[in-house]
CSV table of C-alpha atoms in Angstrom, one decimal:
chain,number,residue,atom,x,y,z
A,1,UNK,CA,-10.4,86.0,-102.1
A,2,UNK,CA,-9.4,84.2,-98.8
A,3,UNK,CA,-10.7,86.0,-95.7
A,4,UNK,CA,-8.3,86.2,-92.7
A,5,UNK,CA,-8.9,83.9,-89.8
A,6,UNK,CA,-9.8,85.3,-86.4
A,7,UNK,CA,-7.2,83.5,-84.6
A,8,UNK,CA,-7.3,83.5,-80.7
A,9,UNK,CA,-5.2,82.3,-77.8
A,10,UNK,CA,-6.5,78.7,-78.0
A,11,UNK,CA,-5.2,78.3,-81.5
A,12,UNK,CA,-2.3,76.1,-82.4
A,13,UNK,CA,-0.3,75.9,-85.5
A,14,UNK,CA,-1.4,73.7,-88.3
A,15,UNK,CA,0.8,71.7,-90.5
A,16,UNK,CA,0.2,71.1,-94.3
A,17,UNK,CA,-0.5,67.4,-93.4
A,18,UNK,CA,-3.1,68.2,-90.8
A,19,UNK,CA,-4.7,70.9,-93.1
A,20,UNK,CA,-5.1,68.3,-95.8
A,21,UNK,CA,-6.4,65.8,-93.4
A,22,UNK,CA,-9.0,68.3,-92.1
A,23,UNK,CA,-10.4,68.9,-95.7
A,24,UNK,CA,-11.5,65.2,-96.1
A,25,UNK,CA,-13.6,62.5,-94.5
A,26,UNK,CA,-16.7,64.6,-93.6
A,27,UNK,CA,-20.4,63.4,-94.1
A,28,UNK,CA,-22.8,65.4,-96.0
A,29,UNK,CA,-24.6,67.3,-93.4
A,30,UNK,CA,-26.8,69.7,-95.5
A,31,UNK,CA,-30.2,70.1,-94.1
A,32,UNK,CA,-33.2,69.1,-96.0
A,33,UNK,CA,-35.8,69.5,-93.2
A,34,UNK,CA,-35.6,73.3,-93.2
A,35,UNK,CA,-39.0,75.2,-92.9
A,36,UNK,CA,-39.7,79.0,-93.0
A,37,UNK,CA,-39.5,80.7,-89.6
A,38,UNK,CA,-43.0,81.9,-88.3
A,39,UNK,CA,-41.7,85.3,-88.6
A,40,UNK,CA,-41.0,85.1,-92.2
A,41,UNK,CA,-44.3,86.3,-93.6
A,42,UNK,CA,-44.5,89.2,-91.2
A,43,UNK,CA,-41.0,90.3,-91.9
A,44,UNK,CA,-42.0,90.2,-95.7
A,45,UNK,CA,-44.7,92.7,-95.1
A,46,UNK,CA,-42.5,95.0,-93.0
A,47,UNK,CA,-39.9,95.1,-95.8
A,48,UNK,CA,-42.5,96.0,-98.3
A,49,UNK,CA,-43.8,98.7,-96.1
A,50,UNK,CA,-40.3,100.1,-95.8
A,51,UNK,CA,-39.7,99.9,-99.5
A,52,UNK,CA,-42.9,101.8,-100.2
A,53,UNK,CA,-42.0,104.5,-97.8
A,54,UNK,CA,-38.6,105.1,-99.9
A,55,UNK,CA,-39.7,104.0,-103.5
A,56,UNK,CA,-36.7,103.7,-105.9
A,57,UNK,CA,-34.1,103.8,-103.3
A,58,UNK,CA,-31.5,101.4,-101.9
A,59,UNK,CA,-31.8,100.9,-98.2
A,60,UNK,CA,-29.1,99.2,-96.0
A,61,UNK,CA,-29.9,97.8,-92.7
A,62,UNK,CA,-26.9,95.9,-91.0
A,63,UNK,CA,-27.3,93.4,-88.2
A,64,UNK,CA,-24.4,94.6,-86.4
A,65,UNK,CA,-21.1,93.1,-85.1
A,66,UNK,CA,-19.6,91.3,-82.4
A,67,UNK,CA,-18.3,93.3,-79.5
A,68,UNK,CA,-15.3,92.5,-77.5
A,69,UNK,CA,-15.9,91.7,-73.9
A,70,UNK,CA,-12.2,91.3,-72.9
A,71,UNK,CA,-9.2,90.4,-75.1
A,72,UNK,CA,-10.3,87.7,-77.6
A,73,UNK,CA,-13.7,87.0,-75.9
A,74,UNK,CA,-16.8,88.5,-77.2
A,75,UNK,CA,-20.3,89.3,-75.8
A,76,UNK,CA,-23.0,87.1,-76.9
A,77,UNK,CA,-24.3,88.6,-80.1
A,78,UNK,CA,-27.8,90.2,-80.3
A,79,UNK,CA,-28.8,91.9,-83.7
A,80,UNK,CA,-30.0,95.3,-84.0
A,81,UNK,CA,-33.6,95.5,-83.4
A,82,UNK,CA,-34.5,97.0,-86.8
A,83,UNK,CA,-32.5,94.1,-88.6
A,84,UNK,CA,-34.3,91.6,-86.5
A,85,UNK,CA,-37.9,93.1,-87.2
A,86,UNK,CA,-37.2,93.0,-90.9
A,87,UNK,CA,-35.6,89.5,-91.2
A,88,UNK,CA,-36.0,87.3,-88.2
A,89,UNK,CA,-32.2,86.4,-88.7
A,90,UNK,CA,-29.6,86.7,-85.9
A,91,UNK,CA,-26.1,86.3,-87.1
A,92,UNK,CA,-23.3,89.0,-86.8
A,93,UNK,CA,-22.0,91.0,-89.8
A,94,UNK,CA,-25.1,90.3,-91.9
A,95,UNK,CA,-26.7,93.1,-94.0
A,96,UNK,CA,-30.2,93.5,-95.5
A,97,UNK,CA,-30.4,95.5,-98.7
A,98,UNK,CA,-33.7,96.6,-100.2
A,99,UNK,CA,-32.9,97.5,-103.8
A,100,UNK,CA,-34.6,100.3,-105.6
A,101,UNK,CA,-36.8,97.8,-107.3
A,102,UNK,CA,-38.4,97.0,-103.9
A,103,UNK,CA,-36.7,93.4,-103.9
A,104,UNK,CA,-34.7,92.4,-100.8
A,105,UNK,CA,-31.3,90.6,-100.5
A,106,UNK,CA,-30.0,89.4,-97.3
A,107,UNK,CA,-26.3,89.3,-97.5
A,108,UNK,CA,-24.8,86.8,-94.9
A,109,UNK,CA,-21.8,84.7,-94.0
A,110,UNK,CA,-22.9,81.2,-94.8
A,111,UNK,CA,-21.6,77.9,-93.4
A,112,UNK,CA,-18.0,77.4,-94.6
A,113,UNK,CA,-17.7,74.2,-96.6
A,114,UNK,CA,-15.5,71.5,-95.0
A,115,UNK,CA,-13.5,71.1,-98.1
A,116,UNK,CA,-12.3,74.6,-98.4
A,117,UNK,CA,-10.0,76.6,-96.1
A,118,UNK,CA,-9.6,76.3,-92.4
A,119,UNK,CA,-12.3,78.5,-91.1
A,120,UNK,CA,-14.6,75.8,-89.9
A,121,UNK,CA,-12.0,74.6,-87.2
A,122,UNK,CA,-9.6,77.4,-86.7
A,123,UNK,CA,-11.8,80.7,-86.8
A,124,UNK,CA,-12.7,81.3,-83.1
A,125,UNK,CA,-15.5,84.0,-84.1
A,126,UNK,CA,-17.1,82.4,-87.0
A,127,UNK,CA,-15.7,78.7,-87.3
A,128,UNK,CA,-18.4,76.0,-86.8
A,129,UNK,CA,-16.2,74.2,-84.2
A,130,UNK,CA,-15.9,77.3,-82.2
A,131,UNK,CA,-19.3,79.1,-82.6
A,132,UNK,CA,-21.8,76.6,-83.9
A,133,UNK,CA,-23.4,75.9,-87.2
A,134,UNK,CA,-24.6,78.6,-89.5
A,135,UNK,CA,-27.0,78.0,-92.3
A,136,UNK,CA,-25.8,77.8,-95.8
A,137,UNK,CA,-27.4,80.1,-98.6
A,138,UNK,CA,-30.2,77.6,-99.5
A,139,UNK,CA,-31.0,77.0,-95.8
A,140,UNK,CA,-31.1,80.6,-94.9
A,141,UNK,CA,-33.4,81.5,-98.0
A,142,UNK,CA,-35.7,78.8,-96.8
A,143,UNK,CA,-35.7,80.1,-93.2
A,144,UNK,CA,-36.1,83.8,-93.8
A,145,UNK,CA,-38.1,83.5,-97.2
A,146,UNK,CA,-35.8,86.0,-98.8
A,147,UNK,CA,-33.2,85.9,-101.5
A,148,UNK,CA,-29.7,85.4,-99.7
A,149,UNK,CA,-26.2,86.0,-101.0
A,150,UNK,CA,-22.7,85.8,-99.6
A,151,UNK,CA,-21.6,88.9,-97.7
A,152,UNK,CA,-18.4,89.1,-99.7
A,153,UNK,CA,-20.6,89.8,-102.7
A,154,UNK,CA,-22.0,93.0,-100.9
A,155,UNK,CA,-21.1,96.3,-103.0
A,156,UNK,CA,-22.0,99.3,-101.3
A,157,UNK,CA,-20.1,101.6,-103.6
A,158,UNK,CA,-22.1,100.9,-106.8
A,159,UNK,CA,-24.6,103.3,-108.4
A,160,UNK,CA,-22.9,106.3,-106.8
A,161,UNK,CA,-25.3,108.7,-108.5
A,162,UNK,CA,-28.0,107.2,-106.3
A,163,UNK,CA,-26.3,106.7,-102.8
A,164,UNK,CA,-28.0,104.3,-100.4
A,165,UNK,CA,-29.8,105.3,-97.1
A,166,UNK,CA,-28.0,103.4,-94.4
A,167,UNK,CA,-28.9,102.5,-90.7
A,168,UNK,CA,-25.5,104.0,-89.4
A,169,UNK,CA,-23.7,103.3,-86.3
A,170,UNK,CA,-24.5,99.8,-86.3
A,171,UNK,CA,-21.6,98.2,-88.5
A,172,UNK,CA,-18.5,100.4,-88.9
A,173,UNK,CA,-17.4,98.5,-92.1
A,174,UNK,CA,-20.9,99.2,-93.8
A,175,UNK,CA,-20.6,103.0,-92.7
A,176,UNK,CA,-17.1,103.1,-94.2
A,177,UNK,CA,-18.0,101.5,-97.5
A,178,UNK,CA,-21.5,103.2,-98.0
A,179,UNK,CA,-21.3,107.0,-99.4
A,180,UNK,CA,-23.5,109.3,-97.5
A,181,UNK,CA,-26.5,110.4,-99.2
A,182,UNK,CA,-28.0,112.7,-96.6
A,183,UNK,CA,-31.2,110.7,-96.0
A,184,UNK,CA,-29.8,108.2,-93.2
A,185,UNK,CA,-31.6,110.0,-90.3
A,186,UNK,CA,-34.9,109.9,-91.9
A,187,UNK,CA,-34.4,106.1,-92.5
A,188,UNK,CA,-33.5,105.6,-88.9
A,189,UNK,CA,-36.6,107.6,-87.6
A,190,UNK,CA,-38.9,105.6,-89.9
A,191,UNK,CA,-37.5,102.3,-88.8
A,192,UNK,CA,-38.2,103.2,-85.1
A,193,UNK,CA,-41.6,104.5,-85.9
A,194,UNK,CA,-43.0,101.7,-88.0
A,195,UNK,CA,-42.6,99.5,-85.1
A,196,UNK,CA,-44.9,101.6,-82.8
A,197,UNK,CA,-48.0,99.7,-83.8
A,198,UNK,CA,-47.5,96.0,-82.9
A,199,UNK,CA,-48.8,93.3,-85.4
A,200,UNK,CA,-50.7,90.2,-84.3
A,201,UNK,CA,-47.4,88.2,-84.3
A,202,UNK,CA,-45.5,90.6,-82.3
A,203,UNK,CA,-48.4,90.8,-79.6
A,204,UNK,CA,-48.1,86.9,-79.3
A,205,UNK,CA,-44.4,87.1,-78.9
A,206,UNK,CA,-44.7,89.9,-76.2
A,207,UNK,CA,-47.4,88.0,-74.3
A,208,UNK,CA,-45.2,84.9,-74.3
A,209,UNK,CA,-42.3,87.0,-72.8
A,210,UNK,CA,-44.8,88.5,-70.2
A,211,UNK,CA,-46.0,85.1,-69.0
A,212,UNK,CA,-42.6,83.8,-68.6
A,213,UNK,CA,-41.7,86.8,-66.6
A,214,UNK,CA,-44.6,86.1,-64.2
A,215,UNK,CA,-43.2,82.7,-63.8
A,216,UNK,CA,-39.8,84.2,-62.9
A,217,UNK,CA,-41.3,86.4,-60.4
A,218,UNK,CA,-42.9,83.4,-58.7
A,219,UNK,CA,-39.5,81.8,-58.7
A,220,UNK,CA,-38.0,84.6,-56.8
A,221,UNK,CA,-40.7,84.6,-54.2
A,222,UNK,CA,-40.1,80.9,-53.8
A,223,UNK,CA,-36.5,81.5,-53.3
A,224,UNK,CA,-36.8,84.1,-50.6
A,225,UNK,CA,-35.8,81.8,-47.8
A,226,UNK,CA,-32.5,80.9,-49.4
A,227,UNK,CA,-31.8,84.4,-50.6
A,228,UNK,CA,-32.5,85.9,-47.1
A,229,UNK,CA,-29.8,83.7,-45.6
A,230,UNK,CA,-27.3,84.5,-48.2
A,231,UNK,CA,-24.8,87.4,-47.8
A,232,UNK,CA,-25.6,88.5,-51.5
A,233,UNK,CA,-29.2,87.8,-51.4
A,234,UNK,CA,-30.0,90.3,-54.1
A,235,UNK,CA,-27.7,88.5,-56.4
A,236,UNK,CA,-29.1,85.3,-55.5
A,237,UNK,CA,-32.5,86.4,-56.7
A,238,UNK,CA,-31.0,87.9,-59.8
A,239,UNK,CA,-29.7,84.4,-60.6
A,240,UNK,CA,-33.1,82.8,-59.9
A,241,UNK,CA,-34.9,85.1,-62.4
A,242,UNK,CA,-32.0,84.8,-64.9
A,243,UNK,CA,-32.4,81.0,-65.0
A,244,UNK,CA,-36.2,81.4,-65.9
A,245,UNK,CA,-35.2,83.9,-68.6
A,246,UNK,CA,-32.6,81.5,-70.2
A,247,UNK,CA,-35.0,78.5,-69.9
A,248,UNK,CA,-38.0,80.1,-71.5
A,249,UNK,CA,-36.3,82.8,-73.7
A,250,UNK,CA,-33.2,84.2,-75.1
A,251,UNK,CA,-32.1,86.2,-72.1
A,252,UNK,CA,-33.2,88.9,-69.8
A,253,UNK,CA,-34.4,91.8,-71.8
A,254,UNK,CA,-32.3,94.1,-69.8
A,255,UNK,CA,-30.1,94.1,-66.7
A,256,UNK,CA,-32.4,92.9,-63.8
A,257,UNK,CA,-33.0,95.4,-60.9
A,258,UNK,CA,-33.0,93.6,-57.7
A,259,UNK,CA,-33.1,96.1,-55.1
A,260,UNK,CA,-33.8,95.7,-51.4
A,261,UNK,CA,-34.1,98.5,-48.8
A,262,UNK,CA,-32.6,101.8,-49.7
A,263,UNK,CA,-31.2,100.3,-53.0
A,264,UNK,CA,-34.7,100.6,-54.3
A,265,UNK,CA,-34.3,104.4,-54.2
A,266,UNK,CA,-31.6,104.1,-56.9
A,267,UNK,CA,-33.7,104.0,-60.2
A,268,UNK,CA,-31.3,101.7,-62.2
A,269,UNK,CA,-29.8,99.6,-59.5
A,270,UNK,CA,-28.0,96.8,-61.1
A,271,UNK,CA,-25.1,95.9,-58.8
A,272,UNK,CA,-27.6,93.5,-57.0
A,273,UNK,CA,-24.9,92.9,-54.4
A,274,UNK,CA,-26.8,93.6,-51.1
A,275,UNK,CA,-27.8,91.4,-48.3
A,276,UNK,CA,-31.5,91.1,-47.9
A,277,UNK,CA,-33.2,92.3,-44.6
A,278,UNK,CA,-36.7,90.7,-43.7
A,279,UNK,CA,-37.9,94.1,-42.4
A,280,UNK,CA,-37.5,95.7,-45.9
A,281,UNK,CA,-39.3,95.9,-49.1
A,282,UNK,CA,-37.8,94.3,-52.3
A,283,UNK,CA,-38.2,96.1,-55.6
A,284,UNK,CA,-37.8,93.7,-58.5
A,285,UNK,CA,-37.8,95.0,-62.1
A,286,UNK,CA,-37.1,92.3,-64.6
A,287,UNK,CA,-38.1,90.9,-67.9
A,288,UNK,CA,-37.7,87.9,-70.0
A,289,UNK,CA,-36.7,88.4,-73.4
A,290,UNK,CA,-38.2,85.8,-76.0
A,291,UNK,CA,-36.1,83.8,-78.4
A,292,UNK,CA,-37.5,86.4,-81.0
A,293,UNK,CA,-36.0,89.2,-78.9
A,294,UNK,CA,-39.2,90.7,-77.6
A,295,UNK,CA,-39.0,91.8,-74.1
A,296,UNK,CA,-41.4,92.1,-71.0
A,297,UNK,CA,-40.7,94.9,-68.6
A,298,UNK,CA,-42.4,94.4,-65.1
A,299,UNK,CA,-41.9,95.5,-61.5
A,300,UNK,CA,-43.2,94.4,-58.3
A,301,UNK,CA,-42.5,95.7,-54.9
A,302,UNK,CA,-43.1,93.3,-52.0
A,303,UNK,CA,-42.3,93.0,-48.2
A,304,UNK,CA,-39.4,90.4,-47.6
A,305,UNK,CA,-41.4,89.5,-44.6
A,306,UNK,CA,-44.5,88.5,-46.5
A,307,UNK,CA,-46.4,91.3,-44.7
A,308,UNK,CA,-46.6,95.2,-45.2
A,309,UNK,CA,-45.8,97.3,-42.2
A,310,UNK,CA,-48.3,100.3,-41.9
A,311,UNK,CA,-45.8,102.6,-43.4
A,312,UNK,CA,-44.9,100.3,-46.3
A,313,UNK,CA,-48.6,99.8,-47.1
A,314,UNK,CA,-49.4,103.5,-46.9
A,315,UNK,CA,-46.6,104.2,-49.3
A,316,UNK,CA,-47.4,101.1,-51.5
A,317,UNK,CA,-51.2,102.2,-51.8
A,318,UNK,CA,-50.5,105.5,-53.0
A,319,UNK,CA,-48.4,104.1,-55.9
A,320,UNK,CA,-51.1,101.4,-56.5
A,321,UNK,CA,-53.7,104.2,-56.8
A,322,UNK,CA,-51.5,106.3,-59.1
A,323,UNK,CA,-50.9,103.5,-61.3
A,324,UNK,CA,-54.7,102.5,-61.5
A,325,UNK,CA,-55.5,106.1,-62.4
A,326,UNK,CA,-53.0,106.0,-65.0
A,327,UNK,CA,-54.1,102.6,-66.5
A,328,UNK,CA,-57.7,104.1,-66.7
A,329,UNK,CA,-56.7,106.8,-69.1
A,330,UNK,CA,-55.2,104.4,-71.8
A,331,UNK,CA,-57.4,104.2,-75.0
A,332,UNK,CA,-56.9,105.1,-78.5
A,333,UNK,CA,-56.8,109.0,-79.1
A,334,UNK,CA,-55.5,109.6,-75.5
A,335,UNK,CA,-52.4,111.7,-75.6
A,336,UNK,CA,-49.3,109.5,-74.7
A,337,UNK,CA,-48.4,111.7,-71.7
A,338,UNK,CA,-51.8,111.6,-70.2
A,339,UNK,CA,-51.3,108.4,-68.1
A,340,UNK,CA,-48.1,109.9,-66.5
A,341,UNK,CA,-49.9,113.1,-65.8
A,342,UNK,CA,-52.9,111.2,-64.1
A,343,UNK,CA,-50.4,109.2,-62.0
A,344,UNK,CA,-48.6,112.3,-60.7
A,345,UNK,CA,-51.8,114.0,-59.8
A,346,UNK,CA,-52.6,111.2,-57.5
A,347,UNK,CA,-49.2,111.2,-56.2
A,348,UNK,CA,-49.2,114.9,-55.6
A,349,UNK,CA,-52.5,114.8,-53.8
A,350,UNK,CA,-51.2,112.0,-51.6
A,351,UNK,CA,-47.9,113.7,-50.8
A,352,UNK,CA,-50.1,116.9,-49.8
A,353,UNK,CA,-52.3,114.6,-47.6
A,354,UNK,CA,-49.4,113.2,-45.6
A,355,UNK,CA,-48.3,116.9,-45.0
A,356,UNK,CA,-45.1,116.6,-47.1
A,357,UNK,CA,-46.0,119.2,-49.6
A,358,UNK,CA,-48.2,122.3,-49.4
A,359,UNK,CA,-50.6,123.8,-52.3
A,360,UNK,CA,-53.3,122.8,-54.7
A,361,UNK,CA,-52.8,119.8,-56.9
A,362,UNK,CA,-52.6,122.3,-59.9
A,363,UNK,CA,-49.8,124.3,-58.1
A,364,UNK,CA,-48.0,121.2,-57.4
A,365,UNK,CA,-48.3,120.0,-60.9
A,366,UNK,CA,-46.9,123.2,-62.1
A,367,UNK,CA,-44.1,123.8,-59.8
A,368,UNK,CA,-43.1,120.0,-60.0
A,369,UNK,CA,-42.2,119.9,-56.4
A,370,UNK,CA,-43.7,116.3,-56.2
A,371,UNK,CA,-40.6,115.3,-58.4
A,372,UNK,CA,-38.3,115.1,-55.3
A,373,UNK,CA,-40.1,111.8,-54.4
A,374,UNK,CA,-40.8,110.5,-57.9
A,375,UNK,CA,-38.2,111.3,-60.3
A,376,UNK,CA,-38.9,110.0,-63.9
A,377,UNK,CA,-41.7,109.5,-66.3
A,378,UNK,CA,-44.2,106.8,-65.7
A,379,UNK,CA,-43.8,104.5,-68.8
A,380,UNK,CA,-42.7,103.9,-72.3
A,381,UNK,CA,-43.2,101.9,-75.4
A,382,UNK,CA,-42.2,98.2,-75.2
A,383,UNK,CA,-41.3,95.8,-77.8
A,384,UNK,CA,-37.9,94.5,-79.4
A,385,UNK,CA,-36.2,97.1,-77.0
A,386,UNK,CA,-37.2,97.6,-73.5
A,387,UNK,CA,-37.4,101.4,-74.3
A,388,UNK,CA,-38.8,100.7,-77.7
A,389,UNK,CA,-39.1,102.9,-80.8
A,390,UNK,CA,-36.8,105.5,-79.0
A,391,UNK,CA,-35.8,107.3,-82.2
A,392,UNK,CA,-39.3,108.1,-83.1
A,393,UNK,CA,-40.3,111.8,-83.5
A,394,UNK,CA,-41.7,113.5,-80.5
A,395,UNK,CA,-44.9,114.3,-82.3
A,396,UNK,CA,-45.8,110.6,-83.0
A,397,UNK,CA,-44.4,109.2,-79.7
A,398,UNK,CA,-44.0,111.4,-76.6
A,399,UNK,CA,-46.4,114.2,-77.8
A,400,UNK,CA,-48.5,111.9,-79.9
A,401,UNK,CA,-51.7,110.0,-79.2
A,402,UNK,CA,-52.1,106.3,-78.4
A,403,UNK,CA,-53.3,104.0,-81.2
A,404,UNK,CA,-54.7,100.4,-81.0
A,405,UNK,CA,-51.8,98.0,-81.1
A,406,UNK,CA,-49.4,100.2,-79.1
A,407,UNK,CA,-47.7,98.2,-76.2
A,408,UNK,CA,-46.4,100.3,-73.3
A,409,UNK,CA,-45.5,100.0,-69.6
A,410,UNK,CA,-47.1,102.1,-66.9
A,411,UNK,CA,-44.8,102.4,-63.8
A,412,UNK,CA,-45.2,105.2,-61.4
A,413,UNK,CA,-43.2,105.1,-58.2
A,414,UNK,CA,-42.1,106.7,-54.9
A,415,UNK,CA,-38.4,106.8,-54.0
A,416,UNK,CA,-37.7,108.2,-50.5
A,417,UNK,CA,-33.9,108.8,-50.1
A,418,UNK,CA,-32.5,107.5,-46.8
A,419,UNK,CA,-30.9,110.8,-46.1
A,420,UNK,CA,-34.1,112.9,-47.0
A,421,UNK,CA,-34.8,115.0,-43.8
A,422,UNK,CA,-38.2,116.4,-45.2
A,423,UNK,CA,-39.5,112.7,-44.7
A,424,UNK,CA,-40.6,111.0,-41.5
A,425,UNK,CA,-38.0,108.5,-40.5
A,426,UNK,CA,-40.3,105.5,-41.2
A,427,UNK,CA,-40.4,106.5,-44.8
A,428,UNK,CA,-36.8,107.2,-45.4
A,429,UNK,CA,-34.9,104.6,-47.4
A,430,UNK,CA,-38.1,103.1,-48.9
A,431,UNK,CA,-38.5,102.9,-52.7
A,432,UNK,CA,-41.6,101.6,-54.4
A,433,UNK,CA,-42.5,100.9,-58.1
A,434,UNK,CA,-45.4,98.9,-59.7
A,435,UNK,CA,-44.9,98.5,-63.3
A,436,UNK,CA,-47.2,96.5,-65.8
A,437,UNK,CA,-47.4,96.0,-69.6
A,438,UNK,CA,-50.4,96.9,-71.6
A,439,UNK,CA,-51.7,96.6,-75.0
A,440,UNK,CA,-54.0,99.5,-76.3
A,441,UNK,CA,-57.1,98.0,-77.7
A,442,UNK,CA,-60.1,99.4,-79.6
A,443,UNK,CA,-61.9,100.6,-76.4
A,444,UNK,CA,-59.2,100.8,-73.7
A,445,UNK,CA,-56.2,98.6,-72.9
A,446,UNK,CA,-55.4,94.9,-71.8
A,447,UNK,CA,-53.2,94.3,-68.8
A,448,UNK,CA,-50.8,91.6,-70.3
A,449,UNK,CA,-49.2,91.2,-66.9
A,450,UNK,CA,-52.4,90.5,-65.1
A,451,UNK,CA,-50.9,87.0,-63.8
A,452,UNK,CA,-49.2,89.0,-61.3
A,453,UNK,CA,-51.0,90.8,-58.4
A,454,UNK,CA,-51.0,94.5,-57.8
A,455,UNK,CA,-53.1,95.3,-54.8
A,456,UNK,CA,-51.3,95.0,-51.4
A,457,UNK,CA,-53.8,92.4,-50.1
A,458,UNK,CA,-53.2,90.3,-53.1
A,459,UNK,CA,-49.5,90.7,-52.9
A,460,UNK,CA,-49.5,89.2,-49.3
A,461,UNK,CA,-51.8,86.3,-50.5
A,462,UNK,CA,-49.7,85.6,-53.4
A,463,UNK,CA,-46.5,85.4,-51.4
A,464,UNK,CA,-48.1,83.2,-48.7
A,465,UNK,CA,-49.4,80.8,-51.5
A,466,UNK,CA,-45.8,80.6,-52.9
A,467,UNK,CA,-44.1,80.0,-49.5
C-alpha cells in the first residue's frame, strides 16, 4: 500500500521524468556504526516490569503525533513521556506494543528507500530531505535493543477476545483502531506511578539537567546590564537562558518564567515582555531539558541592582527560612505533604510577626488565611515531566510517603499583589520564590541544585562575582 504524501505549500509538481531520475544515482548510506543507546538496558528493565504488572495482556503505548502550529507548519515533536521512558525513542507516530508473551515490538516509520516512491524528497512531514534522516529497521533495533517492525504492520484489531490496554489520548489513530477493553485507566495510572522512584540512570540525567540549568542562571546574571537597557528586558533574559538550554540539552523543560517587579506575583507569568527596573526583584523559574527529556525546575529571586533593599531582604529571608524548614523534613517515610506544611507554618509565623495576620500558628494553618499571600503548594515530583507522575493515585503520591529515589522540588513563595491594601506599601508588587531540586536518599535528601546560592548574602556575593 502506498501511503499518501504530506504535501505542503512549498511542493512543486513532479514529472515522470523527474520521478525516475530521483530514484537512481544514490550512494549506499546505510549505517554500520550504530550502537545501543545508554538508556536501552534501563528501558528493557522498565518494559519487563510493565509486562509483569499486566501478565498475559497486550499493552499499547504510542509515541504521539505531530501537532500543527499553523497551517502546514508543525511544532517540534516531543514523544509522550511514558513512551520515552520505555524505549528511549523519539519519532512521531511510533507505537510500542508489549505482547501477552511479554515480548516487546516497536512499530515505527523507518527511513524510506531512495529507490521507492517519492516520500524522501516530497513528504514535508516525514521526508528525509525535509525532516532529516530516520533510522531503518536494523538501525532502530540496534539503537533501542528491541524488536522493530514497520508501523504499517501494526494490527490493533486482532485477538478481539483479548482487547489491548491502550495509553489513550496520545495518538487518535491508535485510539480509533484499538477496541476498548476497560483497563486503559489502570494502565495509565501504573505508567505514571512506575516513574515515581528514579533509577540510577535517571538520577544522572536529572543531575545533568540541573547542572546545565545552574549555568543558564549564571548566564542570565551576566546578561543583566544588557537586559536592563532593553525595552523587553524579561524577554532578553528568556532568550539568554533558552540559548543555554539548546546548547546543553534538548530545549527548555517548560516555558520559562522571567518575572520582574509585580509580574512575579503572577504564578505562571510567561509573557516575559516587561522592561526591567533596577529597583525591583527578578523571579526566574526555568529548567533545561536534557537530550533524554529529563528536566530541571529551579527558581531564584534576586535583586536587579545586585543588593536587596531592607524590605526585599525581610521578605526573602522569610521564604528562605520556610524553604529550609521544608527541606529538613525530607526523608524516606515522611509524608509527601509534610514539607509543604512545614514551610507554611514558617510563613504563617512570619506573617503574624509582621502584623499582617492574627492568631496562633495552629489557627492560621486551620483557617488558611496565610494563603492570601502564598497561593499554591510548595513542590511536586520531577522527572520526564516538570510536574512528573501526575496521573498517580493520591494514596501513593500526594497522600503517600517519600521513598529513596524520589526526586522533587521544594518551592515556597510569597506573592504580594500590587493592589493589596492589607500590605504596607513597601511590600506591594513583590513576588519571591525559591525552588530547588532534591533527591530523597536513605537518610535524608541531596540538594541537586546546590551550585546555585539560596541565602540572601550568598545571592549578593554570587551576583557580584558574575558582574
